[in-house]
C-alpha positions as MATLAB code, in Angstrom:
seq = 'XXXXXXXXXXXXXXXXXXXXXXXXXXXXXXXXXXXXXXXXXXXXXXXXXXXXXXXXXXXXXXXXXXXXXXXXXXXXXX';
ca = [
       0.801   -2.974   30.445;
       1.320   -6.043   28.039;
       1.173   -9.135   29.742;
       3.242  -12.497   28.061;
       2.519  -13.292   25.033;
       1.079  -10.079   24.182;
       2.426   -7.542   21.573;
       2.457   -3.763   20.612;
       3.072   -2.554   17.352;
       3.189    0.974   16.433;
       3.476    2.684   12.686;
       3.508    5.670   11.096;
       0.703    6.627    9.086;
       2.610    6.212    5.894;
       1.935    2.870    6.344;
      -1.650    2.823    6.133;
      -1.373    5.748    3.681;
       0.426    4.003    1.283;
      -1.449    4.030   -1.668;
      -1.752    2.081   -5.152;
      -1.428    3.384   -8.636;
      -5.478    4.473   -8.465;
      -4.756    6.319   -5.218;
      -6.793    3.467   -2.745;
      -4.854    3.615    0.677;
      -2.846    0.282    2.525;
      -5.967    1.213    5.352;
      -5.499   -0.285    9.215;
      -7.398   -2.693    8.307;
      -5.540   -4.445    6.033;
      -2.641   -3.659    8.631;
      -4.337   -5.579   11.149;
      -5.292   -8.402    8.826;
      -1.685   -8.370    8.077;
      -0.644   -9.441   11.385;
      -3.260  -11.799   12.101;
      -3.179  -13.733    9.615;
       0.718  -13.982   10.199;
      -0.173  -14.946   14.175;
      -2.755  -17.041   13.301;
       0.000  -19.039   10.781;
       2.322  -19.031   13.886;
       4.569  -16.572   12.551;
       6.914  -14.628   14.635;
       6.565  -10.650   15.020;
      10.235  -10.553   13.219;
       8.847  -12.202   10.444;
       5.551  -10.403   10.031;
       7.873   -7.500   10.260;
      10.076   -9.161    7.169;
       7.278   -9.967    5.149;
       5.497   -6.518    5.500;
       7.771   -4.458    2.719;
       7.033   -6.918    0.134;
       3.572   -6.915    0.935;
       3.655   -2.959    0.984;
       5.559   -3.052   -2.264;
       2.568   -5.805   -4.032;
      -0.198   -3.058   -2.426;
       1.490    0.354   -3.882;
       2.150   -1.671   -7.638;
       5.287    1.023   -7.549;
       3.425    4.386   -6.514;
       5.675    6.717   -5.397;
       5.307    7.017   -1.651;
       5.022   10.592    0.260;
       5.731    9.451    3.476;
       7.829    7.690    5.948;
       6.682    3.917    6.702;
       8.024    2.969    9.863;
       6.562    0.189   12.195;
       7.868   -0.931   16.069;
       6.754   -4.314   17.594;
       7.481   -5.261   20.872;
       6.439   -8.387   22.552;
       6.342   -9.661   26.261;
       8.022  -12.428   26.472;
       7.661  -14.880   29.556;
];
Protein backbone atom coordinates (compact mmCIF):
# COMPACT_ATOMS: atom_id res chain seq x y z
CA UNK A 1 0.00 0.00 0.00
CA UNK A 2 1.75 3.39 -0.95
CA UNK A 3 0.94 6.01 1.29
CA UNK A 4 1.15 10.05 -0.13
CA UNK A 5 3.94 11.01 -1.40
CA UNK A 6 5.18 7.67 -2.04
CA UNK A 7 5.92 6.08 -5.50
CA UNK A 8 6.19 2.68 -7.39
CA UNK A 9 8.04 2.20 -10.36
CA UNK A 10 8.25 -0.94 -12.19
CA UNK A 11 10.62 -1.92 -15.43
CA UNK A 12 11.45 -4.48 -17.47
CA UNK A 13 14.70 -5.96 -17.23
CA UNK A 14 15.81 -4.52 -20.50
CA UNK A 15 16.29 -1.65 -18.66
CA UNK A 16 18.85 -2.69 -16.37
CA UNK A 17 20.15 -5.00 -19.13
CA UNK A 18 20.89 -2.45 -21.37
CA UNK A 19 24.31 -2.63 -22.07
CA UNK A 20 27.29 -0.39 -23.55
CA UNK A 21 29.48 -1.01 -26.50
CA UNK A 22 31.96 -3.32 -24.01
CA UNK A 23 28.89 -5.30 -22.95
CA UNK A 24 28.75 -3.61 -19.00
CA UNK A 25 24.92 -3.64 -18.09
CA UNK A 26 22.58 -0.15 -17.13
CA UNK A 27 22.50 -2.41 -13.45
CA UNK A 28 19.51 -1.41 -10.72
CA UNK A 29 21.71 0.39 -9.26
CA UNK A 30 22.33 2.94 -11.45
CA UNK A 31 18.39 2.73 -11.94
CA UNK A 32 17.89 3.64 -8.50
CA UNK A 33 20.54 6.33 -8.48
CA UNK A 34 18.67 7.53 -11.42
CA UNK A 35 15.66 8.38 -9.58
CA UNK A 36 17.14 9.68 -6.57
CA UNK A 37 19.12 11.88 -7.65
CA UNK A 38 16.11 13.24 -9.80
CA UNK A 39 13.89 13.30 -6.25
CA UNK A 40 16.49 14.59 -4.41
CA UNK A 41 16.71 17.69 -7.29
CA UNK A 42 12.88 17.95 -6.80
CA UNK A 43 12.08 16.53 -10.00
CA UNK A 44 8.77 15.13 -10.83
CA UNK A 45 8.29 11.23 -11.63
CA UNK A 46 7.14 12.54 -15.33
CA UNK A 47 10.28 14.06 -15.70
CA UNK A 48 12.60 11.41 -14.34
CA UNK A 49 10.56 9.37 -16.69
CA UNK A 50 11.53 12.06 -19.69
CA UNK A 51 14.98 12.24 -18.88
CA UNK A 52 15.54 8.40 -18.57
CA UNK A 53 15.83 7.57 -22.62
CA UNK A 54 18.49 10.02 -23.04
CA UNK A 55 20.23 8.83 -20.17
CA UNK A 56 19.70 5.13 -21.48
CA UNK A 57 20.82 6.28 -24.89
CA UNK A 58 24.42 8.19 -23.15
CA UNK A 59 24.80 4.52 -21.12
CA UNK A 60 24.37 2.05 -24.33
CA UNK A 61 26.90 4.70 -26.61
CA UNK A 62 24.44 3.13 -29.54
CA UNK A 63 24.56 -0.75 -28.69
CA UNK A 64 21.98 -2.41 -30.22
CA UNK A 65 19.45 -3.34 -27.58
CA UNK A 66 17.85 -7.07 -27.29
CA UNK A 67 15.14 -6.24 -25.26
CA UNK A 68 12.10 -4.29 -24.46
CA UNK A 69 12.73 -1.21 -21.96
CA UNK A 70 9.61 -0.36 -20.46
CA UNK A 71 9.19 1.46 -17.02
CA UNK A 72 5.59 2.35 -14.97
CA UNK A 73 5.58 4.97 -12.10
CA UNK A 74 2.79 5.61 -10.11
CA UNK A 75 2.60 7.98 -7.28
CA UNK A 76 0.08 8.61 -4.34
CA UNK A 77 -0.90 11.70 -4.43
CA UNK A 78 -2.65 13.44 -1.34
Amino acid sequence: QLRPGQTLVQYTDGVVEAHDRRGREFEVSRFIEFFCQRAIAGHSVAAALQDLPSRLDRWTEGAPQEDDITVLAVRRLG
